[in-house]
């Protein structure tokens, strides 16, 4: 593979400057890329001149690292080589020779039905009056667990997304993709109590000053509620409630494709992670519903 007249360190800094200028990468991201790239260069020498045999050294050097760490380091190098290829610094991409660890997607944490009930009981008791703060917490809880919204989707909901006639929210998810999300009758009822007492003059359903409630504040409110409900604060987050929404729907017999649509997943492989938590129900379903379930074994 052809090398470069410029040193490897200079090329790395050029690449990092591009990340900052063209992609708006944060300072912490730039620092992480620099560590990974310079660490790889310490092992194989000039990265721009490294060939397949050189890159094989990385697999041995990274052998004791966690798969996720190896994946991150390889990703940094692939992007670096893609940049060099675009710039004409190298004539062939050595990226395919980089280590590709098999990473396992972490299993989602969930709340069981009893914990969800305790959380709602606490929130409902606190929201019996018309005080805005507890009503807001109850509405957010209803939409996180009842509709499976992401934290960012929830806090940034515009007031115009609230259903008038049809029981649906229009949600803008990742990548700017809009989807329709059903809203339970319970949530509609609490929304009708929340809207008259919320801060007026804001375009957001959950206003905070001139903007909307932050994700950080949402996390804090949920953890405080969990503590009052006797649930360890470490066990709860907006994403845990979204996981519970998905898992409990599967337990109730929801179709995986329907769940994919409700969660706004672009790839059903992302949705399939929820199937592991329902294995006991699936075994029971086969034993109870399969045509051979009631047929006795012959002697």
Coordinates of C-alpha atoms in Angstrom, one line a residue:
X1 CA 0.0 0.0 0.0
X2 CA 1.3 3.5 -0.8
X3 CA 2.4 5.7 2.0
X4 CA 2.4 9.4 2.5
X5 CA 5.0 12.1 2.4
X6 CA 3.5 13.5 5.6
X7 CA 4.0 11.9 8.9
X8 CA 1.3 9.8 10.6
X9 CA 0.9 12.2 13.4
X10 CA 0.2 15.0 10.9
X11 CA -2.4 12.9 9.1
X12 CA -4.1 12.1 12.4
X13 CA -4.3 15.7 13.3
X14 CA -5.7 16.6 9.8
X15 CA -8.4 13.9 10.3
X16 CA -9.3 15.2 13.7
X17 CA -9.5 18.7 12.4
X18 CA -11.9 17.5 9.7
X19 CA -14.1 15.8 12.4
X20 CA -14.3 19.0 14.3
X21 CA -14.9 21.3 11.4
X22 CA -17.2 19.2 9.2
X23 CA -19.0 16.9 11.6
X24 CA -19.0 19.2 14.7
X25 CA -17.4 16.5 16.9
X26 CA -17.2 17.4 20.6
X27 CA -13.8 17.9 22.3
X28 CA -14.2 14.7 24.3
X29 CA -14.9 12.8 21.0
X30 CA -11.8 14.3 19.4
X31 CA -9.7 13.3 22.4
X32 CA -11.0 9.7 22.3
X33 CA -10.2 9.4 18.6
X34 CA -6.7 10.8 19.1
X35 CA -6.0 8.3 21.9
X36 CA -7.2 5.3 19.8
X37 CA -5.4 6.3 16.7
X38 CA -2.1 7.2 18.4
X39 CA -2.4 4.0 20.4
X40 CA -2.7 2.0 17.2
X41 CA 0.2 3.8 15.6
X42 CA 2.4 2.9 18.6
X43 CA 1.7 -0.7 17.7
X44 CA 1.9 -0.8 13.9
X45 CA 3.9 2.4 13.1
X46 CA 2.8 4.9 10.4
X47 CA -0.9 4.1 9.9
X48 CA -1.0 5.4 6.4
X49 CA 1.7 2.9 5.4
X50 CA 0.3 -0.1 7.3
X51 CA -0.8 -3.2 5.4
X52 CA -2.8 -6.3 6.2
X53 CA 0.0 -8.0 8.0
X54 CA 0.7 -4.9 10.1
X55 CA -3.0 -4.6 11.1
X56 CA -3.0 -8.2 12.3
X57 CA -0.8 -7.1 15.1
X58 CA -3.7 -5.1 16.5
X59 CA -5.8 -8.2 17.1
X60 CA -3.1 -9.7 19.2
X61 CA -2.4 -6.4 21.1
X62 CA -6.1 -5.9 21.8
X63 CA -6.8 -9.5 22.7
X64 CA -7.5 -8.9 26.4
X65 CA -9.7 -5.8 25.8
X66 CA -13.5 -5.9 26.1
X67 CA -15.2 -6.5 22.7
X68 CA -16.9 -3.1 22.9
X69 CA -13.5 -1.4 23.3
X70 CA -12.0 -3.3 20.4
X71 CA -15.1 -2.3 18.3
X72 CA -14.6 1.3 19.2
X73 CA -10.9 1.4 18.3
X74 CA -11.5 -0.4 15.0
X75 CA -14.3 2.1 14.2
X76 CA -11.9 5.0 14.7
X77 CA -9.4 3.4 12.4
X78 CA -12.0 2.6 9.7
X79 CA -13.1 6.2 9.7
X80 CA -9.5 7.4 9.5
X81 CA -8.8 5.2 6.5
X82 CA -11.9 6.3 4.9
X83 CA -10.7 9.9 5.2
X84 CA -7.3 9.0 3.8
X85 CA -8.9 7.3 0.8
X86 CA -11.1 10.3 0.1
X87 CA -8.1 12.6 0.3
X88 CA -6.1 10.4 -2.1
X89 CA -3.5 9.7 0.5
X90 CA -3.8 6.0 0.2
X91 CA -4.9 4.0 -2.9
X92 CA -6.5 1.0 -1.1
X93 CA -8.6 0.7 2.1
X94 CA -7.0 -1.6 4.7
X95 CA -10.1 -1.4 6.9
X96 CA -11.3 -4.9 6.1
X97 CA -8.2 -6.3 7.8
X98 CA -9.0 -4.6 11.2
X99 CA -10.4 -6.7 14.1
X100 CA -14.1 -7.2 14.1
X101 CA -15.2 -8.4 17.5
X102 CA -18.5 -10.1 17.9
X103 CA -20.3 -7.7 20.4
X104 CA -23.4 -8.8 22.2
X105 CA -26.1 -6.2 22.6
X106 CA -26.7 -5.7 26.4
X107 CA -30.0 -7.0 27.6
X108 CA -32.4 -4.3 28.7
X109 CA -33.2 -3.7 32.3
X110 CA -36.9 -3.8 33.0
X111 CA -39.4 -3.2 35.9
X112 CA -41.7 -6.0 36.8
X113 CA -45.5 -5.5 37.0
X114 CA -45.5 -5.0 40.8
X115 CA -42.8 -2.3 40.5
X116 CA -44.8 -0.5 37.7
X117 CA -47.9 -0.6 39.9
X118 CA -46.1 0.8 42.9
X119 CA -44.7 3.6 40.7
X120 CA -48.1 4.5 39.4
X121 CA -49.8 4.3 42.7
X122 CA -47.3 6.7 44.2
X123 CA -47.6 9.1 41.2
X124 CA -51.4 9.0 41.3
X125 CA -51.6 9.6 45.0
X126 CA -49.4 12.7 44.7
X127 CA -51.4 14.0 41.7
X128 CA -54.8 13.9 43.4
X129 CA -55.0 17.6 43.6
X130 CA -54.3 20.2 40.9
X131 CA -50.7 21.0 41.7
X132 CA -48.8 21.3 38.4
X133 CA -45.6 19.4 39.4
X134 CA -47.1 16.1 40.5
X135 CA -49.6 16.2 37.5
X136 CA -46.7 16.7 35.1
X137 CA -44.8 13.7 36.6
X138 CA -47.9 11.5 36.3
X139 CA -48.4 12.6 32.6
X140 CA -44.8 11.9 31.8
X141 CA -45.0 8.5 33.5
X142 CA -48.1 7.6 31.5
X143 CA -46.5 8.5 28.2
X144 CA -43.2 6.8 28.9
X145 CA -44.7 3.5 30.1
X146 CA -48.1 3.7 28.2
X147 CA -46.7 4.8 24.8
X148 CA -43.0 3.8 24.9
X149 CA -41.6 7.2 24.2
X150 CA -37.9 8.0 24.3
X151 CA -36.8 10.6 26.8
X152 CA -36.0 13.2 24.1
X153 CA -39.2 12.5 22.3
X154 CA -41.2 13.1 25.5
X155 CA -39.6 16.3 26.8
X156 CA -39.6 17.9 23.3
X157 CA -43.3 17.2 22.6
X158 CA -45.0 20.2 21.2
X159 CA -48.4 21.1 22.6
X160 CA -49.8 20.6 19.1
X161 CA -48.9 16.9 19.3
X162 CA -51.6 16.3 22.0
X163 CA -54.6 14.4 20.5
X164 CA -57.9 16.2 20.0
X165 CA -60.2 13.6 18.5
X166 CA -58.0 10.7 17.6
X167 CA -56.1 9.0 20.5
X168 CA -52.7 9.4 18.9
X169 CA -49.6 11.5 19.4
X170 CA -47.5 12.6 16.5
X171 CA -43.9 11.9 17.6
X172 CA -40.7 13.0 15.8
X173 CA -38.1 10.3 16.6
X174 CA -34.5 9.6 15.6
X175 CA -33.5 10.8 12.2
X176 CA -36.4 13.2 12.1
X177 CA -38.8 10.3 11.4
X178 CA -42.4 11.0 12.4
X179 CA -44.7 8.2 13.7
X180 CA -48.1 7.9 15.2
X181 CA -48.1 6.6 18.8
X182 CA -51.4 5.5 20.5
X183 CA -52.3 7.2 23.8
X184 CA -54.2 5.3 26.4
X185 CA -57.5 6.6 27.9
X186 CA -55.7 7.0 31.2
X187 CA -53.1 9.3 29.6
X188 CA -55.8 11.3 27.8
X189 CA -57.6 11.9 31.1
X190 CA -54.4 13.0 32.9
X191 CA -53.4 15.2 30.0
X192 CA -56.8 17.0 30.2
X193 CA -55.9 17.8 33.9
X194 CA -52.4 18.9 33.1
X195 CA -52.9 21.2 30.2
X196 CA -55.0 23.8 32.1
X197 CA -52.4 24.2 34.8
X198 CA -49.2 24.1 32.7
X199 CA -47.2 27.2 32.1
X200 CA -48.9 29.2 29.4
X201 CA -47.3 30.9 26.4
X202 CA -45.1 28.0 25.5
X203 CA -45.3 25.8 22.4
X204 CA -44.1 22.7 24.5
X205 CA -46.3 20.3 26.4
X206 CA -43.7 20.3 29.2
X207 CA -42.4 23.8 29.3
X208 CA -39.5 25.0 31.4
X209 CA -38.8 28.7 31.2
X210 CA -38.4 29.6 27.5
X211 CA -37.7 26.1 26.4
X212 CA -38.9 22.6 27.4
X213 CA -38.0 20.4 30.3
X214 CA -34.5 18.9 30.0
X215 CA -33.7 15.2 29.9
X216 CA -31.6 15.6 33.0
X217 CA -34.6 17.0 35.0
X218 CA -36.8 14.1 33.7
X219 CA -34.3 11.6 35.0
X220 CA -34.2 13.4 38.3
X221 CA -38.0 13.4 38.7
X222 CA -38.3 9.7 37.9
X223 CA -35.6 8.7 40.3
X224 CA -37.1 10.9 43.1
X225 CA -40.6 9.3 42.4
X226 CA -39.1 5.8 42.5
X227 CA -37.4 6.4 45.8
X228 CA -40.7 7.6 47.3
X229 CA -42.4 4.5 45.9
X230 CA -39.8 2.2 47.6
X231 CA -38.0 1.3 44.3
X232 CA -34.2 1.8 44.2
X233 CA -33.5 4.9 42.1
X234 CA -30.7 3.0 40.2
X235 CA -33.4 0.7 38.7
X236 CA -35.3 3.4 36.9
X237 CA -34.8 5.7 33.9
X238 CA -36.9 6.8 31.0
X239 CA -35.4 4.0 28.9
X240 CA -36.2 1.4 31.5
X241 CA -39.8 2.4 31.3
X242 CA -39.6 2.2 27.5
X243 CA -38.2 -1.3 27.9
X244 CA -41.0 -2.2 30.3
X245 CA -43.6 -0.9 27.8
X246 CA -42.1 -3.2 25.1
X247 CA -41.7 -6.3 27.3
X248 CA -45.1 -6.1 28.8
X249 CA -46.7 -5.7 25.4
X250 CA -45.0 -8.8 24.2
X251 CA -46.2 -10.6 27.3
X252 CA -49.7 -9.6 26.3
X253 CA -49.3 -11.1 22.8
X254 CA -48.3 -8.0 20.8
X255 CA -46.8 -8.8 17.3
X256 CA -43.0 -8.0 17.0
X257 CA -43.7 -5.9 13.8
X258 CA -46.3 -3.9 15.6
X259 CA -43.9 -3.3 18.4
X260 CA -41.2 -2.2 16.0
X261 CA -43.6 0.5 14.6
X262 CA -44.6 1.7 18.1
X263 CA -41.0 2.0 19.2
X264 CA -39.9 3.7 16.0
X265 CA -37.1 1.2 15.3
X266 CA -35.7 1.4 11.8
X267 CA -34.5 -2.2 12.0
X268 CA -36.5 -5.1 13.5
X269 CA -33.2 -6.5 14.8
X270 CA -33.3 -3.7 17.3
X271 CA -36.8 -4.8 18.4
X272 CA -35.9 -8.5 18.7
X273 CA -33.8 -7.9 21.8
X274 CA -37.0 -7.8 23.7
X275 CA -37.9 -11.4 22.8
X276 CA -35.4 -12.8 25.3
X277 CA -37.3 -11.5 28.3
X278 CA -40.4 -13.3 27.2
X279 CA -38.9 -16.8 26.9
X280 CA -40.9 -18.2 29.9
X281 CA -44.2 -17.0 28.3
X282 CA -43.2 -18.5 25.0
X283 CA -42.5 -21.9 26.5
X284 CA -45.9 -21.8 28.3
X285 CA -47.6 -20.8 25.1
X286 CA -46.1 -23.8 23.2
X287 CA -47.1 -26.2 26.0
X288 CA -50.6 -24.8 26.2
X289 CA -51.5 -23.9 22.6
X290 CA -49.6 -26.2 20.3
X291 CA -51.8 -28.8 18.6
X292 CA -49.8 -31.6 20.2
X293 CA -50.1 -30.1 23.7
X294 CA -53.1 -32.2 24.7
X295 CA -52.1 -35.3 22.9
X296 CA -50.8 -38.1 25.2
X297 CA -47.6 -39.9 24.4
X298 CA -48.1 -43.4 23.1
X299 CA -46.6 -46.3 25.0

